[in-house]
Tab-separated table of C-alpha atoms and ligand atoms in Angstrom:
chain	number	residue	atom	x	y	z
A	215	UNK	CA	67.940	11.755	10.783
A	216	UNK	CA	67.770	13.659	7.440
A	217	UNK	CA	65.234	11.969	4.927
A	218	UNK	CA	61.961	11.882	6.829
A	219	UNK	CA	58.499	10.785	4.959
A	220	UNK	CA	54.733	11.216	5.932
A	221	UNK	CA	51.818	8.935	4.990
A	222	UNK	CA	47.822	9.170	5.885
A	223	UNK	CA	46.498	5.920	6.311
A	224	UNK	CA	43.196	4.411	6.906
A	225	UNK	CA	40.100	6.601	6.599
A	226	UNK	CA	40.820	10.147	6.171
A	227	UNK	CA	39.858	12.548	8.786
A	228	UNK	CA	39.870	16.379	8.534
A	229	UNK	CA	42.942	18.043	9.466
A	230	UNK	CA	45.501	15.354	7.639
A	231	UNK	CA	46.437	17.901	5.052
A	232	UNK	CA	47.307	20.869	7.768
A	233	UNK	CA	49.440	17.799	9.524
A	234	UNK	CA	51.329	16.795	6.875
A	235	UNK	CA	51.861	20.898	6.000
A	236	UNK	CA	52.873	21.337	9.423
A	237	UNK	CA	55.037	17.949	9.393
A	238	UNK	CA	56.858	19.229	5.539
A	239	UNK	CA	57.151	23.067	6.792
A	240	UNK	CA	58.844	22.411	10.502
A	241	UNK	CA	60.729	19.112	8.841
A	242	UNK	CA	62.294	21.990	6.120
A	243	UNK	CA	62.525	24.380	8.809
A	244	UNK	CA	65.417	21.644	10.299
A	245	UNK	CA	66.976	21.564	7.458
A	246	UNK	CA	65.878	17.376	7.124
A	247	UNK	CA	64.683	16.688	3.359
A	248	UNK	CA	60.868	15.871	3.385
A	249	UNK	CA	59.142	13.115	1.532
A	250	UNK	CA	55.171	12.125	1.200
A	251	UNK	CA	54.070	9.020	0.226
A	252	UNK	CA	50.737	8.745	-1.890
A	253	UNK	CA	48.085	6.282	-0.819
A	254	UNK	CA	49.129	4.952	3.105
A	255	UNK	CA	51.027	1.612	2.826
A	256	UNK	CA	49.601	0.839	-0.609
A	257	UNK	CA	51.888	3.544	-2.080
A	258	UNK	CA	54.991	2.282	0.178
A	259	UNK	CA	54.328	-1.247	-1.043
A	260	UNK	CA	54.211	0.458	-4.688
A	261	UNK	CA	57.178	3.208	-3.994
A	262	UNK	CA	55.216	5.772	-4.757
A	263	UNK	CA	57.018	8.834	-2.915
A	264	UNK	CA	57.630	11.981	-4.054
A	265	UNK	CA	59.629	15.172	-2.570
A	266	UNK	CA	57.878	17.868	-0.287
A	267	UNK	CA	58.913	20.821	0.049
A	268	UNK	CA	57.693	24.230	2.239
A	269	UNK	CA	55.773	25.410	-0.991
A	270	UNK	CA	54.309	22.049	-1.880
A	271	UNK	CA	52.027	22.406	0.915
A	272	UNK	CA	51.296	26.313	0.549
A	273	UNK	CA	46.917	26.322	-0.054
A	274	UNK	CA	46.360	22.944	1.965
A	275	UNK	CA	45.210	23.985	5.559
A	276	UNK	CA	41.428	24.574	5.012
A	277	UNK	CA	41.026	21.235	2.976
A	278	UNK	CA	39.291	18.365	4.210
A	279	UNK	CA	40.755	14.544	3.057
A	280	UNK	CA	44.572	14.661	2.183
A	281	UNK	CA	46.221	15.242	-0.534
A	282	UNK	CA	48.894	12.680	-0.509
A	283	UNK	CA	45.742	10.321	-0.707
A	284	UNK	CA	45.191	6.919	1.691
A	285	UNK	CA	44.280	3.497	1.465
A	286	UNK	CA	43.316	0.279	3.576
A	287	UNK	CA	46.158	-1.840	2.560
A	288	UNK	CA	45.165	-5.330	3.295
A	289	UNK	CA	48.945	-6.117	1.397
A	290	UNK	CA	50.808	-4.298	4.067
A	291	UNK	CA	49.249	-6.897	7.055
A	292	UNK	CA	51.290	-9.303	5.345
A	293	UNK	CA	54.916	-9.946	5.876
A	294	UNK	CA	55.425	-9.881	2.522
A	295	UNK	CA	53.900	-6.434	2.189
A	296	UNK	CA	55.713	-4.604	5.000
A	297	UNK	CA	59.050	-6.233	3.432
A	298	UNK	CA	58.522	-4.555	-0.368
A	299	UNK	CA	57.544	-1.370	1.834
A	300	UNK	CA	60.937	-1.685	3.989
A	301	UNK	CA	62.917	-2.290	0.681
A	302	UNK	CA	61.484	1.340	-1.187
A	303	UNK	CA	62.237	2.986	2.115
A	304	UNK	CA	65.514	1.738	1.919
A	305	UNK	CA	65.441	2.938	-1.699
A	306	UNK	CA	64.844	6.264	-1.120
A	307	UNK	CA	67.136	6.274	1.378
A	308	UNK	CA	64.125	7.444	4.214
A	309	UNK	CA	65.476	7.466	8.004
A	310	UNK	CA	62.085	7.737	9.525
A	311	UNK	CA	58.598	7.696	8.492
A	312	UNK	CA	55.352	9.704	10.066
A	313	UNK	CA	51.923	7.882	10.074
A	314	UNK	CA	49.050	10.185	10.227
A	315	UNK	CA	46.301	7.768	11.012
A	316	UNK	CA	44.094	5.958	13.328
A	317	UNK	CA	44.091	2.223	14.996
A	318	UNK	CA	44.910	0.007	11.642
A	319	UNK	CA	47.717	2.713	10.762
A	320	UNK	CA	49.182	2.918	14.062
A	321	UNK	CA	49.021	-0.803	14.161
A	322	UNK	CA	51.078	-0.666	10.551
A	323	UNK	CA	53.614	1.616	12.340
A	324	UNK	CA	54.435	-0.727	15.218
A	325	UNK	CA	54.829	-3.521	12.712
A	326	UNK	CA	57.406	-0.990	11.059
A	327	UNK	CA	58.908	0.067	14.314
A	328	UNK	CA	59.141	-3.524	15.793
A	329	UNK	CA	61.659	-4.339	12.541
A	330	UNK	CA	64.136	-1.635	13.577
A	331	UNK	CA	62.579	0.984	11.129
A	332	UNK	CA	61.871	4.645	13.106
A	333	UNK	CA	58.411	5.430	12.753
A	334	UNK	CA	56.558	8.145	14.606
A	335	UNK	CA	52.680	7.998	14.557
A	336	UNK	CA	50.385	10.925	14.551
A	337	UNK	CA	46.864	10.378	16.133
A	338	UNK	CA	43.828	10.830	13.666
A	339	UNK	CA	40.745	9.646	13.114
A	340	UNK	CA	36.799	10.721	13.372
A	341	UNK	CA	35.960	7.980	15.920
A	342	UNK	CA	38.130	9.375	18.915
A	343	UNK	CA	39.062	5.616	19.637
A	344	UNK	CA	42.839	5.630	20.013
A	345	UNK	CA	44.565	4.766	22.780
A	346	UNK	CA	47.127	7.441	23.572
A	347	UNK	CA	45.426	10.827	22.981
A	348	UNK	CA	42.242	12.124	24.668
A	349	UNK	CA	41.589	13.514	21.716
A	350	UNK	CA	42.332	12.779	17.641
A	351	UNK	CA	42.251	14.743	14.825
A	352	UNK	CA	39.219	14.709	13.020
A	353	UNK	CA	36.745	14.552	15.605
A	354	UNK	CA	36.136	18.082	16.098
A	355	UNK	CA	35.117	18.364	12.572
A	356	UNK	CA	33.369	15.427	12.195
A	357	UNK	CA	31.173	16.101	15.340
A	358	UNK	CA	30.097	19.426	13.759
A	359	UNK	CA	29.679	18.285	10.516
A	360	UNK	CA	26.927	15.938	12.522
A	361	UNK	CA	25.671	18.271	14.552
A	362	UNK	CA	24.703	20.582	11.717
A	363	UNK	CA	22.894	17.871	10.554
A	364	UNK	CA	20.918	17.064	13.493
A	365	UNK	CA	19.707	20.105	13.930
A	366	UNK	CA	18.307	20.326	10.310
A	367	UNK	CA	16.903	16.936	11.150
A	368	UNK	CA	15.364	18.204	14.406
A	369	UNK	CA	13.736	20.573	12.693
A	370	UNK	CA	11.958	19.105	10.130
A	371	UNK	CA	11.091	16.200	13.034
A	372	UNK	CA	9.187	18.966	15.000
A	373	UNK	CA	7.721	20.162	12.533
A	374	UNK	CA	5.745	16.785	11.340
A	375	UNK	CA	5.958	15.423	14.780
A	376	UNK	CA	8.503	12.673	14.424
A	377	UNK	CA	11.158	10.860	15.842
A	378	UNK	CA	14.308	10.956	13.849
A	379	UNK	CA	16.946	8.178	14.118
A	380	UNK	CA	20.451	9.682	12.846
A	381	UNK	CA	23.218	7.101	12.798
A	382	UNK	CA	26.481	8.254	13.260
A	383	UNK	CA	30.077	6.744	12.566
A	384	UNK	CA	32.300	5.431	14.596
A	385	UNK	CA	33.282	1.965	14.251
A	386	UNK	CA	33.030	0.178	17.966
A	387	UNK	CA	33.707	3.326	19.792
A	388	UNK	CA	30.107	5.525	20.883
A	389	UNK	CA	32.191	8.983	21.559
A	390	UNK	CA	30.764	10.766	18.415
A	391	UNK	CA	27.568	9.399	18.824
A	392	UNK	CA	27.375	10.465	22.292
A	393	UNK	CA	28.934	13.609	21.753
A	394	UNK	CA	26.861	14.755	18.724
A	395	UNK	CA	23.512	13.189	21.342
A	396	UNK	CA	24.744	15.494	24.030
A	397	UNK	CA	25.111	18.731	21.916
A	398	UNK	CA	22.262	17.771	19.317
A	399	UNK	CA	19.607	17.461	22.824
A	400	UNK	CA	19.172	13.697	21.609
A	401	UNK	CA	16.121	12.062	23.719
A	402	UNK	CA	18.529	8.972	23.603
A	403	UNK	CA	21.926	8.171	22.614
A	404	UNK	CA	22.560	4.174	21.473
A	405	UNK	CA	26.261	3.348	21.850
A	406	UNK	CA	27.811	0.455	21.619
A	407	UNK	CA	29.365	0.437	24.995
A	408	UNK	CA	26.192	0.097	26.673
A	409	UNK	CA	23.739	-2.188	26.132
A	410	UNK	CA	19.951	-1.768	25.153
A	411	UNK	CA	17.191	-3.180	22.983
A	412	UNK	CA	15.005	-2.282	20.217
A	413	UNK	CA	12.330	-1.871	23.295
A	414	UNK	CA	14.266	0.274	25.535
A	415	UNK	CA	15.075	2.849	22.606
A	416	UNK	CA	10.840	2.653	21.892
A	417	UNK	CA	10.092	3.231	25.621
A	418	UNK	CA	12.101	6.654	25.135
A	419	UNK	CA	10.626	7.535	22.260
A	420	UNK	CA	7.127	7.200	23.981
A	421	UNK	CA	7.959	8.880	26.826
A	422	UNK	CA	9.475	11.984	24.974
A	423	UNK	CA	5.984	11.724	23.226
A	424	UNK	CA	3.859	11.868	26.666
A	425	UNK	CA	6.005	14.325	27.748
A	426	UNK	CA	4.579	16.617	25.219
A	427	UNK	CA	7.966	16.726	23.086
A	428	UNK	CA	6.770	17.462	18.921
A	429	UNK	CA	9.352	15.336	18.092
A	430	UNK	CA	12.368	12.944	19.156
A	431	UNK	CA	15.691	12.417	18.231
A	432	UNK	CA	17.886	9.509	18.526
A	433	UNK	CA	21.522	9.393	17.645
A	434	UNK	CA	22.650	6.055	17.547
A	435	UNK	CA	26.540	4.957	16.497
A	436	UNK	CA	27.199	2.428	13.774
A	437	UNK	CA	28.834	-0.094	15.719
A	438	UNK	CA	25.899	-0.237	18.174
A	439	UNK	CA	24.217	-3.770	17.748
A	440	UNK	CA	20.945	-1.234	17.397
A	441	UNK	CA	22.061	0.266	15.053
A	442	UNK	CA	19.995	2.609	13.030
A	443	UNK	CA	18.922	-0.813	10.544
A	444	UNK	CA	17.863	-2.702	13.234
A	445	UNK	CA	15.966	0.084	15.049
A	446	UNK	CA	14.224	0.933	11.889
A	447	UNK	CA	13.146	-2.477	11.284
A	448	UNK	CA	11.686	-2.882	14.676
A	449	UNK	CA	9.689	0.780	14.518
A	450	UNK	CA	8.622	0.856	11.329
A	451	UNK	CA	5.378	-1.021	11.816
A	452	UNK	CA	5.054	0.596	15.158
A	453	UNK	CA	3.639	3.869	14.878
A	454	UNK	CA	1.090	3.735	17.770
A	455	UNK	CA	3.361	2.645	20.147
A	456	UNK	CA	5.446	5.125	19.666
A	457	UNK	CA	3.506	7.788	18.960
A	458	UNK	CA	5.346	9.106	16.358
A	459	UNK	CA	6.217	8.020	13.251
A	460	UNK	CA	10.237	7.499	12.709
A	461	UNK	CA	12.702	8.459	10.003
A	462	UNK	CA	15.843	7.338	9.653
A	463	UNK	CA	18.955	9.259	7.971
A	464	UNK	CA	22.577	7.390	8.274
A	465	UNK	CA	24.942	10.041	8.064
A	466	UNK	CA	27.851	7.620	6.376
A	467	UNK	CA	30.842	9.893	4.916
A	468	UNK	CA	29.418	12.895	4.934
A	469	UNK	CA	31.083	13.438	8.178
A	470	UNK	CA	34.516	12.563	7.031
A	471	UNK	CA	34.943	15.055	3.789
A	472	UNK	CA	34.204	18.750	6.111
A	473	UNK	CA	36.315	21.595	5.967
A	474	UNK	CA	38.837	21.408	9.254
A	475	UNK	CA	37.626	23.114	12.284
A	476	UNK	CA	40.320	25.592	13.947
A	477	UNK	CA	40.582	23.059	16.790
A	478	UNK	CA	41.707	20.760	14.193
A	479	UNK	CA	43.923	22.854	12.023
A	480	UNK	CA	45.740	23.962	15.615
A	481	UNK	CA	45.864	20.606	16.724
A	482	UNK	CA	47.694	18.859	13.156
A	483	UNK	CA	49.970	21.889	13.601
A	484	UNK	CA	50.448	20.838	17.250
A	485	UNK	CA	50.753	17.072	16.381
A	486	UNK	CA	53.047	17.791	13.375
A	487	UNK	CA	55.559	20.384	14.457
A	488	UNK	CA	55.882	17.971	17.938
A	489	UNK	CA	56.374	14.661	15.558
A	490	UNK	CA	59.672	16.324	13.681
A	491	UNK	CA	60.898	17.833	17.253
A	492	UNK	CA	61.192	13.950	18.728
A	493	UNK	CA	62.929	12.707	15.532
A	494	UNK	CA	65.489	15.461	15.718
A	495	UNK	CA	65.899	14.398	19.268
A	496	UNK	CA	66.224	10.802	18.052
A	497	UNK	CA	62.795	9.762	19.268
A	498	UNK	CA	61.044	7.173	17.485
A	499	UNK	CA	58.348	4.672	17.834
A	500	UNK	CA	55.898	6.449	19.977
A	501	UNK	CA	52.474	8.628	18.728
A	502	UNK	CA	52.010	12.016	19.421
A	503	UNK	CA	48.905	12.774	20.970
A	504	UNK	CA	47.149	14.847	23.387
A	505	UNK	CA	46.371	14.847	26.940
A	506	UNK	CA	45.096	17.604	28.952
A	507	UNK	CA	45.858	19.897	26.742
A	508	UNK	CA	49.498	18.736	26.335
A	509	UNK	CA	51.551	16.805	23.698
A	510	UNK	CA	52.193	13.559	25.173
A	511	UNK	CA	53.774	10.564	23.772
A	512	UNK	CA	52.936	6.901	23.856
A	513	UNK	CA	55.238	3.850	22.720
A	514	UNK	CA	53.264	2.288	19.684
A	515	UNK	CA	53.405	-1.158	21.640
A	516	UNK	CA	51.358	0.559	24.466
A	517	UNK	CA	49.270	2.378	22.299
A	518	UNK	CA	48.019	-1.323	19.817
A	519	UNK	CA	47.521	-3.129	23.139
A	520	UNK	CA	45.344	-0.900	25.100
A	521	UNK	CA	41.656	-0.237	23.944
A	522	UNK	CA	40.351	3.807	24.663
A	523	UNK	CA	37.518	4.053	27.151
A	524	UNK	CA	34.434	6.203	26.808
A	525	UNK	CA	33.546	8.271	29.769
A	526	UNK	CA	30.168	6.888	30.956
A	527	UNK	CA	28.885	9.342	33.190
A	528	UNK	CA	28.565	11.562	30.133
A	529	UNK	CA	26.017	9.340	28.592
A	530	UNK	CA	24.259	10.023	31.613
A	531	UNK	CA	24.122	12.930	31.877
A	532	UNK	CA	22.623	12.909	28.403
A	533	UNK	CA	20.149	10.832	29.541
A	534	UNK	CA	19.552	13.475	32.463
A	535	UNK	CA	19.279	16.065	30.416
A	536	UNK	CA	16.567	14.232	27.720
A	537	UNK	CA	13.572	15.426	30.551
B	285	LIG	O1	37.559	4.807	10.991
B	285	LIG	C1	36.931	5.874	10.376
B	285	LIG	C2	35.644	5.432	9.717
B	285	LIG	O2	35.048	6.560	9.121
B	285	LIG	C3	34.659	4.699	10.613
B	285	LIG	O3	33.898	5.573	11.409
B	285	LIG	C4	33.846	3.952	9.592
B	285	LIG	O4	33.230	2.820	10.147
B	285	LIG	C5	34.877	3.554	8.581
B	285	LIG	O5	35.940	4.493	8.690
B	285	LIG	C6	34.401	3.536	7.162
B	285	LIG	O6	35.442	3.065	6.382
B	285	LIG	P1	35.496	3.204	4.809
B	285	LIG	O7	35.783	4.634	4.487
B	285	LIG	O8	36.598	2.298	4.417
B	285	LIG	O9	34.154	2.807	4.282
């Protein structure tokens, strides 16, 4: 296979621009003539590719987002869609196509795959909640990103003696929530994986608050049915219960637009250079993705029918460590 293009789908995550760099640069490297697509499907629906070459992707590494842009295409679900996308590939005479993206991406590239087309997917997105790679681009970043938050939040907490509720992202998946609890010393961690009410979250408040704590923090993810809304709504008229007052910040896409980590810019190279090495062996519908520290790969059929678990005994062992 020859004419190879890359696409970044779904919400961008940090470290899609050093992928697609290290997809174009090791792609070249084999001689195989690289293409990018702008905007995810939306811009295969609308044939809007254009050539990469080595130097087209020369000053991209450190740069959050991606360049080649990306979209929720709600067209490309349809059969209808996927067809005017097959027909600009065939156009452009493309042999296989790279998906940098997360769950509705990779979901996109089996659709492709299942059709006959060779697609290879790369795993990325902030919420850690793909099947098929311990870890996913993004999340290293988008942890920190939080974290540096939190801490400025702590702060100003302790000093007026609050509690702080900090909602994280994350879709239906806790993992950044739980990770950014267990780093940011949360008093309590609300994922959506395990279950609690607007009473249980108070309790801990109150006890951090008879423990003699000058503040407490509470990272709660999005998808939590608590989430950081419904928590507020429930505290806000409940100051001496608590004992503190509460504040609530919702971190949104802040977390999404931060400067790559190292351990995100190593793992895109990682995840692209491994991507163009299958397709010259003739490898195609799997995703590239990480497991104990290895490149693994995972056939896209396994990888939209399986859901990612979340390690429970971490959350408690955040829950240990909240004394
Ligand atoms: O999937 C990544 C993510 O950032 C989720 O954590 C979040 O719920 C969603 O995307 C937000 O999507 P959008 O950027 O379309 O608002």
């Amino acid at each position: 296979m020859n004419r190879i293009a890359v696409l970044t789908s779904g919400g961008d995550a940090p470290g899609m621009n050093a992928a697609i760099r290290a997809v174009v640069r090791a792609g070249s490297e084999k001689e195989m003539k690289m293409f990018g697509v702008r905007d995810g499907y939306e811009g295969l629906i609308a044939g809007n590719v254009v050539r990469l070459r080595a130097r087209d992707v020369g000053g991209v590494i450190q740069h959050g987002g991606t360049f080649l842009g990306s979209a929720r295409s709600e067209e490309f679900k349809t059969p209808a869609g996927r067809e005017r996308a097959l027909r600009n590939l065939r156009e452009y005479n493309i042999e296989a196509l790279i998906v940098i993206g997360g769950n509705g991406s990779q979901q996109g590239a089996y659709e492709l795959s299942r059709v006959g087309f060779p697609v290879i997917g790369i795993a990325s997105t902030i919420d850690n909640d793909l099947y098929g790679s311990e870890v996913t681009l993004g999340v290293d970043t988008a942890t920190n990103i939080a974290l540096e938050a939190i801490d400025r939040l702590k702060v100003t907490a302790s000093s007026h003696r609050r509690a702080v509720l900090v909602e994280v992202m994350g879709r239906k998946c806790g993992y950044l929530a739980l990770m950014c609890g267990i780093a940011g010393g949360a008093e309590t961690v609300v994922i959506p994986e395990v279950e609690v009410r607007a009473d249980d979250v108070a309790r801990d408040i109150l006890e951090a608050y008879r423990r003699g704590k000058n503040h407490a923090l509470v990272v709660v993810a999005e998808g939590s049915d608590c989430n950081a809304s419904v928590l507020k709504q429930a505290f806000v008229e409940h100051k001496d219960l608590l004992g503190f007052e509460v504040r609530t910040t919702i971190l949104g896409h802040v977390q999404r637009g931060g400067v790559p980590s190292a351990s995100d810019r190593i793992l895109a190279a990682r995840f692209g250079v491994a991507a163009i090495d299958e397709i010259a062996k003739g490898n195609h519908g799997v995703l590239v993705g990480i497991e104990k520290g290895q490149i693994v790969l995972t056939p896209l059929a396994e990888v939209v029918s399986n859901k990612k678990g979340l390690d429970l005994s971490l959350f408690q062992m955040s829950k240990l460590l909240a004394t």
